[in-house]
Coordinates of C-alpha atoms and ligand atoms in Angstrom, one line a residue:
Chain A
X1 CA 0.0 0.0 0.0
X2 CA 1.2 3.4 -0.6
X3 CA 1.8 5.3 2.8
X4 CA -0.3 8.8 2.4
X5 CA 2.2 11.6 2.9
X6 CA 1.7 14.8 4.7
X7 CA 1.4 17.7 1.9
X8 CA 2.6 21.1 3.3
X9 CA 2.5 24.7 1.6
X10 CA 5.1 26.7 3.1
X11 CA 4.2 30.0 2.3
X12 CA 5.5 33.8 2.7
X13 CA 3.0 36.5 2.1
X14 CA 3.7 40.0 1.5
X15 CA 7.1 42.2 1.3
X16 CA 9.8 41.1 3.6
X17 CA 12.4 39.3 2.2
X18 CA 13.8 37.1 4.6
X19 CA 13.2 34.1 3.9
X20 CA 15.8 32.1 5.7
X21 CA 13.3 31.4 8.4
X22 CA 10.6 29.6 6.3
X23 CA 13.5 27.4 4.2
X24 CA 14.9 26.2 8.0
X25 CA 10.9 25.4 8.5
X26 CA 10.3 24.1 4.8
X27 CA 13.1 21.2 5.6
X28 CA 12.7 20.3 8.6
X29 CA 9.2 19.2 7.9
X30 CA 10.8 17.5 4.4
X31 CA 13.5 15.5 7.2
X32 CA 10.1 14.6 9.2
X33 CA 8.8 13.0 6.2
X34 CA 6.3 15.0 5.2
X35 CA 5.6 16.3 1.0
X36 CA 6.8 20.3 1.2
X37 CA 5.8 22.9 -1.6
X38 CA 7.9 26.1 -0.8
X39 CA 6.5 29.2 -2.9
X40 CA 9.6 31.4 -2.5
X41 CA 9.0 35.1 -1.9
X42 CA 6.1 38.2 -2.2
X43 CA 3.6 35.5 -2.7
X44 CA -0.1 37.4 -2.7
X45 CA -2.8 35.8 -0.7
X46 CA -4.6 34.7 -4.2
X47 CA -1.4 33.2 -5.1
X48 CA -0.7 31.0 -2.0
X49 CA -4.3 30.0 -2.0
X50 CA -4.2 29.4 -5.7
X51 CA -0.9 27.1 -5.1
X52 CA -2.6 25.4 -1.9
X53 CA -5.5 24.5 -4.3
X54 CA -3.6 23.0 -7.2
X55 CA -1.2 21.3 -5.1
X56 CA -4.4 19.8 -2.7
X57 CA -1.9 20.4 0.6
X58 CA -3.1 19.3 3.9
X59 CA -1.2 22.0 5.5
X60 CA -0.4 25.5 5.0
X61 CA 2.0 27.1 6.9
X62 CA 2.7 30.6 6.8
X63 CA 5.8 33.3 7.6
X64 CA 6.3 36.6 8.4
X65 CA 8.7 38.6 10.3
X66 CA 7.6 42.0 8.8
X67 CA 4.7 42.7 11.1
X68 CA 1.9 42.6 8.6
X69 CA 0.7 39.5 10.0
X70 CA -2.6 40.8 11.3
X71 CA -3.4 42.4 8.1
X72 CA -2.2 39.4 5.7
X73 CA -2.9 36.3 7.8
X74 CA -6.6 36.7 7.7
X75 CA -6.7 37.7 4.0
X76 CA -4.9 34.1 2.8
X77 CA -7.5 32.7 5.7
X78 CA -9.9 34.2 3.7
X79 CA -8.7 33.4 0.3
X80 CA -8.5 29.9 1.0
X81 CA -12.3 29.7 2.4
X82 CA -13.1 31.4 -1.6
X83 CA -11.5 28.4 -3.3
X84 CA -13.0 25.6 -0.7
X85 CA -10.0 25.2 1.3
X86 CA -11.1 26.4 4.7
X87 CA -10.2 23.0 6.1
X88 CA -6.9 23.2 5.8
X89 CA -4.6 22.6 8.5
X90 CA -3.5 26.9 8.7
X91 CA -0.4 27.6 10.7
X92 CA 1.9 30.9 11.0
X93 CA 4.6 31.8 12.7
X94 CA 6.8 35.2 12.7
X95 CA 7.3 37.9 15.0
X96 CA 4.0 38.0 16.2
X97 CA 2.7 39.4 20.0
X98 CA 1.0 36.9 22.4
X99 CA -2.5 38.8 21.8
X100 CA -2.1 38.6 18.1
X101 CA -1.6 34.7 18.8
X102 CA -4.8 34.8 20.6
X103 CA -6.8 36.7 18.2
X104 CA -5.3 34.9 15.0
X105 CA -6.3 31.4 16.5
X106 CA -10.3 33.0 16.7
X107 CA -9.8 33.4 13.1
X108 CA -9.1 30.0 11.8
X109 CA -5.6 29.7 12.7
X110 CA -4.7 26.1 14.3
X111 CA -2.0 27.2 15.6
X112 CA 0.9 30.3 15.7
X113 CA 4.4 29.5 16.5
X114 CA 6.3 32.7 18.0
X115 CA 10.1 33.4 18.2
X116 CA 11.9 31.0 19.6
X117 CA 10.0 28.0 18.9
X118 CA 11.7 24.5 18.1
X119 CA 11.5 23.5 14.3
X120 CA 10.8 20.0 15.7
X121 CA 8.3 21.2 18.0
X122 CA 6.6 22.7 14.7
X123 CA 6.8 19.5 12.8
X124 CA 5.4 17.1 15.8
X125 CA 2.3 19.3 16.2
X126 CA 1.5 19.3 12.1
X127 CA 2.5 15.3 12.3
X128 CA -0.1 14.8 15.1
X129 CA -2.5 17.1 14.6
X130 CA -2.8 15.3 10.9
X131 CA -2.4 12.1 12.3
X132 CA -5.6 13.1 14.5
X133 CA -7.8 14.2 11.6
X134 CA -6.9 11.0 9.4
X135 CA -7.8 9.3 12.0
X136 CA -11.3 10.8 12.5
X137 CA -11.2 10.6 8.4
X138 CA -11.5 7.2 8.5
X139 CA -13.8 6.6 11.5
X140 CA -16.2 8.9 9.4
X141 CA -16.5 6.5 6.3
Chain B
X1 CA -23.9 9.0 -6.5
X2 CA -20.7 7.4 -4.9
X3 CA -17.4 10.0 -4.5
X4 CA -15.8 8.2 -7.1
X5 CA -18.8 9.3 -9.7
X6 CA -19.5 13.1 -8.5
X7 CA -16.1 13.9 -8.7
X8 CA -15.3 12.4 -12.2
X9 CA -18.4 14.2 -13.1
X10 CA -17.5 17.4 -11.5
X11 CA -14.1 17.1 -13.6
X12 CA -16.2 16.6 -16.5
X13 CA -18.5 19.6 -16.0
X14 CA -15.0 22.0 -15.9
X15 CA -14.9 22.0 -12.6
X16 CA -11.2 23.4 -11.9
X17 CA -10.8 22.1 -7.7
X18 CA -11.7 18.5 -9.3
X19 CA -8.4 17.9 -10.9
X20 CA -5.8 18.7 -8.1
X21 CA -8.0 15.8 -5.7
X22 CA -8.4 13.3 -8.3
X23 CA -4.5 13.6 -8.8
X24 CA -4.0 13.2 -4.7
X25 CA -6.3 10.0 -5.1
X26 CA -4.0 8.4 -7.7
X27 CA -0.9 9.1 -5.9
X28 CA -1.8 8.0 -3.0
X29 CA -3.5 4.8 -5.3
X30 CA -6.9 5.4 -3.6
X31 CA -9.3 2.7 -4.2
X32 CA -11.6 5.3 -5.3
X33 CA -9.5 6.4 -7.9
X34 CA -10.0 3.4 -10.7
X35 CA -13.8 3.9 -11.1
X36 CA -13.5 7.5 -11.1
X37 CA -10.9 6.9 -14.7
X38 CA -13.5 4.5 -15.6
X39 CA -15.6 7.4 -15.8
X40 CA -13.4 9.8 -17.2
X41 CA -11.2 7.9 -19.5
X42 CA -13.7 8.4 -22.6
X43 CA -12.5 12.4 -22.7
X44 CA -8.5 11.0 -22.5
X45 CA -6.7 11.6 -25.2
X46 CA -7.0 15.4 -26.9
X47 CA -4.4 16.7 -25.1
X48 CA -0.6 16.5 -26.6
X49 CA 1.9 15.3 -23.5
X50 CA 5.5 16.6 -23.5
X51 CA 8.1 15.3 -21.3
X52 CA 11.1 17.1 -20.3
X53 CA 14.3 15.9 -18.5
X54 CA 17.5 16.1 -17.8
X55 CA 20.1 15.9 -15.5
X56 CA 19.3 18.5 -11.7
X57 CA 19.4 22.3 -12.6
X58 CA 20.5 22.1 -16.3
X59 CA 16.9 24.6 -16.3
X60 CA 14.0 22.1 -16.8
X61 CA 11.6 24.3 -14.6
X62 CA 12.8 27.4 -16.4
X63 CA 12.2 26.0 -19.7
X64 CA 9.2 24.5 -18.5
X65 CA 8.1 27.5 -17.8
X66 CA 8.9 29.6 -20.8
X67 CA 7.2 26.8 -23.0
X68 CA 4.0 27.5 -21.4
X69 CA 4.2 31.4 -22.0
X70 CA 4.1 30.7 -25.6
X71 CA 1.6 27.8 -25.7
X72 CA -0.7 30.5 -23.7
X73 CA 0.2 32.8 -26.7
X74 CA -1.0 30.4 -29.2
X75 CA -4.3 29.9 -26.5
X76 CA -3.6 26.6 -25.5
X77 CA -4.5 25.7 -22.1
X78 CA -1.4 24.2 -20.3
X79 CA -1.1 21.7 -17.5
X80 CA 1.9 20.8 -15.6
X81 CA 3.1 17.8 -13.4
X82 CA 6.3 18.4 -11.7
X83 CA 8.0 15.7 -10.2
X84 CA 11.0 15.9 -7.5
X85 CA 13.0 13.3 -5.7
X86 CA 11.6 12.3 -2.4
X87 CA 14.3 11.5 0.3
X88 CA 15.5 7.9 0.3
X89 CA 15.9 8.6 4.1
X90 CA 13.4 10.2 5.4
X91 CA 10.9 9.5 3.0
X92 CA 10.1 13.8 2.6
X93 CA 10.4 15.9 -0.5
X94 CA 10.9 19.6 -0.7
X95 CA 8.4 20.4 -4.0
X96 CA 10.4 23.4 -5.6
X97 CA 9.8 23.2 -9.3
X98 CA 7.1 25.5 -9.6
X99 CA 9.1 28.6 -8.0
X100 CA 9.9 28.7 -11.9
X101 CA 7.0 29.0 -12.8
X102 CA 5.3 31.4 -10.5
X103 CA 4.5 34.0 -13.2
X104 CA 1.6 31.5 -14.3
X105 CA 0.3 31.0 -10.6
X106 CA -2.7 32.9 -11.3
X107 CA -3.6 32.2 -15.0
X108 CA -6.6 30.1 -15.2
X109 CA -5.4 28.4 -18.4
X110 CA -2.5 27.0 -16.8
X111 CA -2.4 24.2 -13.7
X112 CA 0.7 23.1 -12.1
X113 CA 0.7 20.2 -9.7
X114 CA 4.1 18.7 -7.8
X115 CA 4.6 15.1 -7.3
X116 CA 7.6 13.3 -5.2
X117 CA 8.8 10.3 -6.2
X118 CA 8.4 8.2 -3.6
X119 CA 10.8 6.1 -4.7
X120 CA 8.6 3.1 -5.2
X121 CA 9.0 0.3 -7.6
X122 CA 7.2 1.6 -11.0
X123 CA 4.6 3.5 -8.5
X124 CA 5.9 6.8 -9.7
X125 CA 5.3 6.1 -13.3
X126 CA 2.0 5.0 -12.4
X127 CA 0.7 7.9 -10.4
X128 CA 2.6 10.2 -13.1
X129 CA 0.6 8.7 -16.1
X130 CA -2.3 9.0 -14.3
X131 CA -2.3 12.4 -12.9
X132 CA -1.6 13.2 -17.0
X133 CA -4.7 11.4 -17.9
X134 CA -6.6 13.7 -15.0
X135 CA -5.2 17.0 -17.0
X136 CA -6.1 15.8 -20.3
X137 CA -9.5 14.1 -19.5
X138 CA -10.5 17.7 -17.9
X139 CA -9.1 19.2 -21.4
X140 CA -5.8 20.9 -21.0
X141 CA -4.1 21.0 -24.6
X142 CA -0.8 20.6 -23.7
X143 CA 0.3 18.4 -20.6
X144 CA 4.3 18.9 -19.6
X145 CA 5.5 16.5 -17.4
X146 CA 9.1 17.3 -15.8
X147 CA 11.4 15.0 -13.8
X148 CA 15.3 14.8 -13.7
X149 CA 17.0 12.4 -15.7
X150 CA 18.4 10.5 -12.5
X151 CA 17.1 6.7 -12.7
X152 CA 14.8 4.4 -14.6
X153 CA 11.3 5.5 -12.4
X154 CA 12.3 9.2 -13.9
X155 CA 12.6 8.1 -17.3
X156 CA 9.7 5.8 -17.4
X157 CA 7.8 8.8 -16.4
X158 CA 8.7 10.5 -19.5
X159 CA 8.8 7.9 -21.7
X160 CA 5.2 8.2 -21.2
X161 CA 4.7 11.9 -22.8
X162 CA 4.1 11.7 -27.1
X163 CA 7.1 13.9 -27.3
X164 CA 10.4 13.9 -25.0
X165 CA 12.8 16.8 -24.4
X166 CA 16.2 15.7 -23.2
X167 CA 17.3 19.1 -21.8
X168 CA 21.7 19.7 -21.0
X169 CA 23.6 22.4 -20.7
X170 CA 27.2 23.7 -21.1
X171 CA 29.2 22.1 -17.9
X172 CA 26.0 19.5 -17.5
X173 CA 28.1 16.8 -19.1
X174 CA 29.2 16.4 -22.8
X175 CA 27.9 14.0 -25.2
X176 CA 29.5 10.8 -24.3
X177 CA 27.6 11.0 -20.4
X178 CA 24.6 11.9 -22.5
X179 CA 24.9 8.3 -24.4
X180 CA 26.1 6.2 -21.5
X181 CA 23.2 8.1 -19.9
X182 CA 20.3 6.8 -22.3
X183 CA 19.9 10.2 -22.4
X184 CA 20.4 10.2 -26.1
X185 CA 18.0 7.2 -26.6
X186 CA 14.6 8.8 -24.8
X187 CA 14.9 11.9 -26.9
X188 CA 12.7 12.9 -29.4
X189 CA 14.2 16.5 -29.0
X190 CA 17.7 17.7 -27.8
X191 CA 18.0 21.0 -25.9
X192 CA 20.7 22.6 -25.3
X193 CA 19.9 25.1 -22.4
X194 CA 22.0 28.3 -21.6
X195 CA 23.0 28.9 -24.6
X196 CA 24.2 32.6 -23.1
X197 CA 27.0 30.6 -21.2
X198 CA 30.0 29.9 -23.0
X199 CA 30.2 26.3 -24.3
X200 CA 26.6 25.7 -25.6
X201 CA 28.3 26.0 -29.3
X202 CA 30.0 23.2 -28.8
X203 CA 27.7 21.2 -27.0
X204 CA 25.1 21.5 -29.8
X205 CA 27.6 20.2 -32.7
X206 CA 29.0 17.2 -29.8
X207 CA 25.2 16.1 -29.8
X208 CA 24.7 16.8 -33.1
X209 CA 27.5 14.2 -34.4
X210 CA 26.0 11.7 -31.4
X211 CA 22.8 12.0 -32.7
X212 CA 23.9 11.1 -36.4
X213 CA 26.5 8.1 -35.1
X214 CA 23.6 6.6 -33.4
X215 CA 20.6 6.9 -35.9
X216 CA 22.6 7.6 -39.5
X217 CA 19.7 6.9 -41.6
X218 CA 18.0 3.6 -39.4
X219 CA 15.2 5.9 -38.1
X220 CA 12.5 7.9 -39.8
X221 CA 12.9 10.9 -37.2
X222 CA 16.4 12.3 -36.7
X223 CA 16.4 13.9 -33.2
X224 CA 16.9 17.8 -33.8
X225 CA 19.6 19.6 -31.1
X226 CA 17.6 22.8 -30.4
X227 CA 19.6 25.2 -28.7
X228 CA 17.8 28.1 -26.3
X229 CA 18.2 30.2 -23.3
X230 CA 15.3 29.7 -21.2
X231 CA 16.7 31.9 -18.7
X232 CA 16.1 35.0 -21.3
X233 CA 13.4 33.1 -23.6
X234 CA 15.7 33.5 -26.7
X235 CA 15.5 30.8 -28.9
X236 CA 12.5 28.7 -26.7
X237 CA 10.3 29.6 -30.1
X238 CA 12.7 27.4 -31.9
X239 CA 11.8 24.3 -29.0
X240 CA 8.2 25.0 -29.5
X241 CA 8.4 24.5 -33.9
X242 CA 10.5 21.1 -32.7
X243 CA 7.7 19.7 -30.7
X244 CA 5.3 20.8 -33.7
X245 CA 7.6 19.2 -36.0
X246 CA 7.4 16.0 -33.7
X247 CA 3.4 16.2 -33.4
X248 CA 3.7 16.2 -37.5
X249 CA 5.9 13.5 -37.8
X250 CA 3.6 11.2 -35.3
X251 CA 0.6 12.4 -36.4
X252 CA -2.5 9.5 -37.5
X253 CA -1.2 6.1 -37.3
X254 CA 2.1 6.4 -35.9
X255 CA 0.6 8.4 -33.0
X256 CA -2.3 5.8 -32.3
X257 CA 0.7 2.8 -32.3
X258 CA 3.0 4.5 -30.3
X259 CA 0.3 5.7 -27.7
X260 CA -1.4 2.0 -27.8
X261 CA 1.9 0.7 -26.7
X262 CA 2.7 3.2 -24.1
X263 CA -1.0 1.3 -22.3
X264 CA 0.5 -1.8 -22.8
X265 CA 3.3 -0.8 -21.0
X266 CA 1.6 0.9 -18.1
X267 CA -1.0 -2.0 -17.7
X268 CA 2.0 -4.6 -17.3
X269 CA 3.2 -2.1 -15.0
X270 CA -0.1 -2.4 -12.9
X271 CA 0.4 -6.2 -13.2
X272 CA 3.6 -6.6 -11.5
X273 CA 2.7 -3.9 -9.1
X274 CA -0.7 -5.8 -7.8
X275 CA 1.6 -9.2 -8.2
X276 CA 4.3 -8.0 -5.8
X277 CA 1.8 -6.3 -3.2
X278 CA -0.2 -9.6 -3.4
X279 CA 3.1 -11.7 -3.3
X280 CA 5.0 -9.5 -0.5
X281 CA 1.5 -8.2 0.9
X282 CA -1.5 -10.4 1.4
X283 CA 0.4 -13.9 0.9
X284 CA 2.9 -12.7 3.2
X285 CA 5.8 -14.7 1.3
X286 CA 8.2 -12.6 3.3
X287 CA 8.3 -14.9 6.2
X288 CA 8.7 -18.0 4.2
X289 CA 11.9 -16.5 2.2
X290 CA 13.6 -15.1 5.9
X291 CA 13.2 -18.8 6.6
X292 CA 14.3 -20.9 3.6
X293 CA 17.3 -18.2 3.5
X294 CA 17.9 -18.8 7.3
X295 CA 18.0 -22.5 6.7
X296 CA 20.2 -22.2 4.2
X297 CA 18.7 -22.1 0.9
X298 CA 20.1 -20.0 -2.2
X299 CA 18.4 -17.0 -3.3
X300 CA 17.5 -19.1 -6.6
X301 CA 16.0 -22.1 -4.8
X302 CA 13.9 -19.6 -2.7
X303 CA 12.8 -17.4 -6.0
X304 CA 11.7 -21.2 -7.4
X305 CA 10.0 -21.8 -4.2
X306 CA 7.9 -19.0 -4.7
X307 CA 7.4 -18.7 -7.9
X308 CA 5.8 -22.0 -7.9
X309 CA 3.4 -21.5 -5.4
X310 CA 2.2 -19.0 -7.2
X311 CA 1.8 -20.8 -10.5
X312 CA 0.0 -23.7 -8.6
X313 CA -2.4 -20.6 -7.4
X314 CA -2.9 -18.9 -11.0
X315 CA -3.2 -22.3 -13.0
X316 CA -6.7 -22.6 -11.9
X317 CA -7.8 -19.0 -13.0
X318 CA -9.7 -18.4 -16.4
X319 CA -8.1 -16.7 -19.2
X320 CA -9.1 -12.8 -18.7
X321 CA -12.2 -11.7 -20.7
X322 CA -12.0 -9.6 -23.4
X323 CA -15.2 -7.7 -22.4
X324 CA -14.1 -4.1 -21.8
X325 CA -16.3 -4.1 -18.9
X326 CA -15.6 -7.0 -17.3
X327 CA -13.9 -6.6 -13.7
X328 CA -15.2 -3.2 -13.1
X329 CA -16.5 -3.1 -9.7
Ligands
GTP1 N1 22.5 31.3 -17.5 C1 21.4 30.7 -17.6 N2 20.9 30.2 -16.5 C2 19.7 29.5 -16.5 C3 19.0 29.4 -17.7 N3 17.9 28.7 -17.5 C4 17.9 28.4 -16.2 N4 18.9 28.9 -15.6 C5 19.3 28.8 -14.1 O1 19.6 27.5 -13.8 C6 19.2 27.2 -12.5 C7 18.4 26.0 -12.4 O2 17.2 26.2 -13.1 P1 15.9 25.2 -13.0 O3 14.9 25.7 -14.0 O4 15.5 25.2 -11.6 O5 16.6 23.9 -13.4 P2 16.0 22.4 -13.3 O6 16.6 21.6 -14.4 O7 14.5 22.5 -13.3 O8 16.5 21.9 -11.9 P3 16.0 20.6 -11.1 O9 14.6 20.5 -11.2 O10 16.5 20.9 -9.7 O11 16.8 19.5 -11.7 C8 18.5 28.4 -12.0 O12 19.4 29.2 -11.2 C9 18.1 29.1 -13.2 O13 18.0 30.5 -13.1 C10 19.6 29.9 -18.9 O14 19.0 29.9 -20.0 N5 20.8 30.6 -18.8
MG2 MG1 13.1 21.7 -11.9

């Protein structure tokens, strides 16, 4: 049988151009296994929902250190809702304040990782939070 | 309706989201995915499938890329499977193909979808050819399917498209690498990328005399070396007349042989696959070869061993039925 693979979008909205943050991320989740679709820079909203769509991801994960997070986070939430995807597993990470965390995770965000978090500690939650919904997956059918 | 019939027939209606899920469902060989073909397979076939390889970064992606801009000028509708190697280690893949490509992310005549490898047995091939009959079932004119030119699951996926770029590049190996390769042999079309870095010259008149010591005269189509920047998009026009000239060249009957045998090929390839998994899988044969080998029997006795057992099981089967419908579910 062919094992199903976690499918992750790694994704970075907006205008700041770091991205060594998000390539760390990108393959660490590739050494836990999982299927990892990096989109590179400036990515719109439309375009990382667009991406997440033709690619069918599980995940999307997204990355920000310029501080727009409150104003982009919730459009690419939004954007994915448009094209059907609102089930995705959404995660973010960045810079971002503990009462942006909070108010991001009302949205639709599973889960934001903040400064400092472990790359592993990223990966383990996406591994069993997936392994979770598979799991109720099958027990629905 | 079951899933397997709504979504075929959402594909068939043009419904966009229905072609990215049934691709997951034949990677990940989803039981649902066989009836939902059945269902589909009627509108397979309109679409012309290019494949392009080549050994890692010789600009496969770039090219890819570039070829689509023009198809889009001509208004075909363009869809893309990019494959990448998964890691034999950990089993992940980082999917970066499309970066290439981003300036057609939001054009709705162009779909790009990236595939790992997975490095299973003739499992890549499989998924690969049938993610392309997804994109041409829904109608895309052109389907482009990339992998690098790394292994025999890479080249099998190509070998699958109606016309095959064999992409290199100055400083990507010369000629000889190309032949020892089978580079040479899978090409219908030789590109010679980058040709703004010094060295592309020479690489096109190396390939050039390759390509005449191999075929001189004992085949009908003589493998053109194309040579093109895709990094600047000079010269990619001159790729895009090749794969015409190809599509001429195989047009009518030598197009309905070559594509006939190409089925024949992937349901053998189905075959073995469902023999091994039933062999290795559900007989669970694996515990009778760790003990014949642990008491002391040669590889070869154990393969005989096996191999009759399953001969005793098959003799009693019926010859298959050549009803078209037969064995559907
Ligand atoms: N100078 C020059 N560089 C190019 C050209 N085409 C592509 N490149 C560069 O070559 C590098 C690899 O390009 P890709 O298109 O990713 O190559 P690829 O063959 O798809 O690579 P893999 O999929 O990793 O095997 C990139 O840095 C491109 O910018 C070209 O025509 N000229
Ligand atoms: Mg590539």
């Amino acid at each position: 049988m062919v094992e199903r693979k976690i499918r992750v979008l790694v994704g970075k909205p907006g205008l700041d151009g770091h991205d060594r943050g998000a390539k760390i991320v990108a393959s660490v989740l590739r050494d836990h296994g999982m299927e990892v679709i990096y989109t590179g820079l400036h990515k719109t909203p439309e375009m990382i929902a667009e991406i997440a769509v033709q690619e069918d991801v599980d995940v999307v994960g997204l990355s920000i250190l310029s501080g727009a997070h409150m104003e982009l986070f919730p459009r690419v939430r939004k954007a994915l809702e448009e094209r059907g995807l609102g089930q995705v597993l959404l995660v973010g990470g960045g810079i971002i304040p503990k009462d942006d965390m909070r108010e991001l995770e009302r949205e639709g965000f599973a889960k934001l990782f903040g400064p400092g978090t472990k790359t592993d500690d990223i990966a383990n939650y996406i591994t069993d939070e997936m392994s979770r919904r598979w799991a109720k997956e099958g027990a629905d059918v | 309706m079951t899933p397997a019939a709504s979504l075929a027939e959402k594909l068939l209606a043009g419904e966009r989201s229905a072609v990215p899920r049934l691709i997951s469902w034949a990677e990940n060989a989803d039981e649902r995915f066989p009836a939902a073909l059945a269902r589909i397979f009627g509108r397979v076939g309109g679409a012309w499938r290019t494949g392009v390889t080549g050994p890692p970064g010789v600009g496969k992606s770039t090219l890819v890329n570039e070829l689509a801009r023009l198809f889009r000028e001509r208004e075909r509708t363009v869809g893309i499977l990019a494959v990448d190697p998964s890691s034999p280690f950990t089993g992940g893949a980082l999917l970066g193909d499309r970066i290439r490509m981003e300036e057609r992310t939001l054009d709705a005549g162009v779909f790009i979808r990236s595939m790992a490898s997975r490095g299973s047995h003739g499992g890549l091939a499989l998924a690969a050819v049938d993610a392309c009959d997804v994109m041409d079932a829904f109608g895309f004119d052109e389907v482009v399917v990339e992998t690098v030119g790394v292994g025999q699951a890479e080249y099998d996926v190509v070998s699958a498209a109606d016309t095959v770029l064999v992409v290199l590049c100055p400083g990507a190996g010369d000629s000889i690498q190309a032949m020892k390769a089978g580079l040479l042999e899978v090409a219908d079309v030789l590109v010679v990328n980058k040709s703004d870095v010094s060295g592309a010259d020479r690489l096109v008149t190396d390939l050039e005399e390759a390509v005449h010591i191999r075929t001189a005269g004992r085949t009908e189509w003589t493998t053109p070396v194309v040579a093109c920047s895709a990094g600047t998009g000079k010269g990619v026009e001159g790729v895009v007349e090749a794969i015409e000239t190809h599509r001429g060249f195989l047009a009518g009957d030598r197009k309905e042989r070559l594509r006939a045998e190409k089925r024949i090929l992937q349901v053998r390839r189905k075959v073995s696959e469902r023999l091994s998994e039933a062999v290795w899988g559900s007989l669970g044969y694996l515990r009778t070869v760790e003990t014949l080998l642990r008491n002391g029997a040669t590889p070869y006795d154990v393969a005989a061993r096996v191999m009759t057992t399953i001969s005793a099981k098959l003799v009693d089967e019926n010859p298959p039925s050549t009803d078209p419908g037969a064995g559907r579910p």
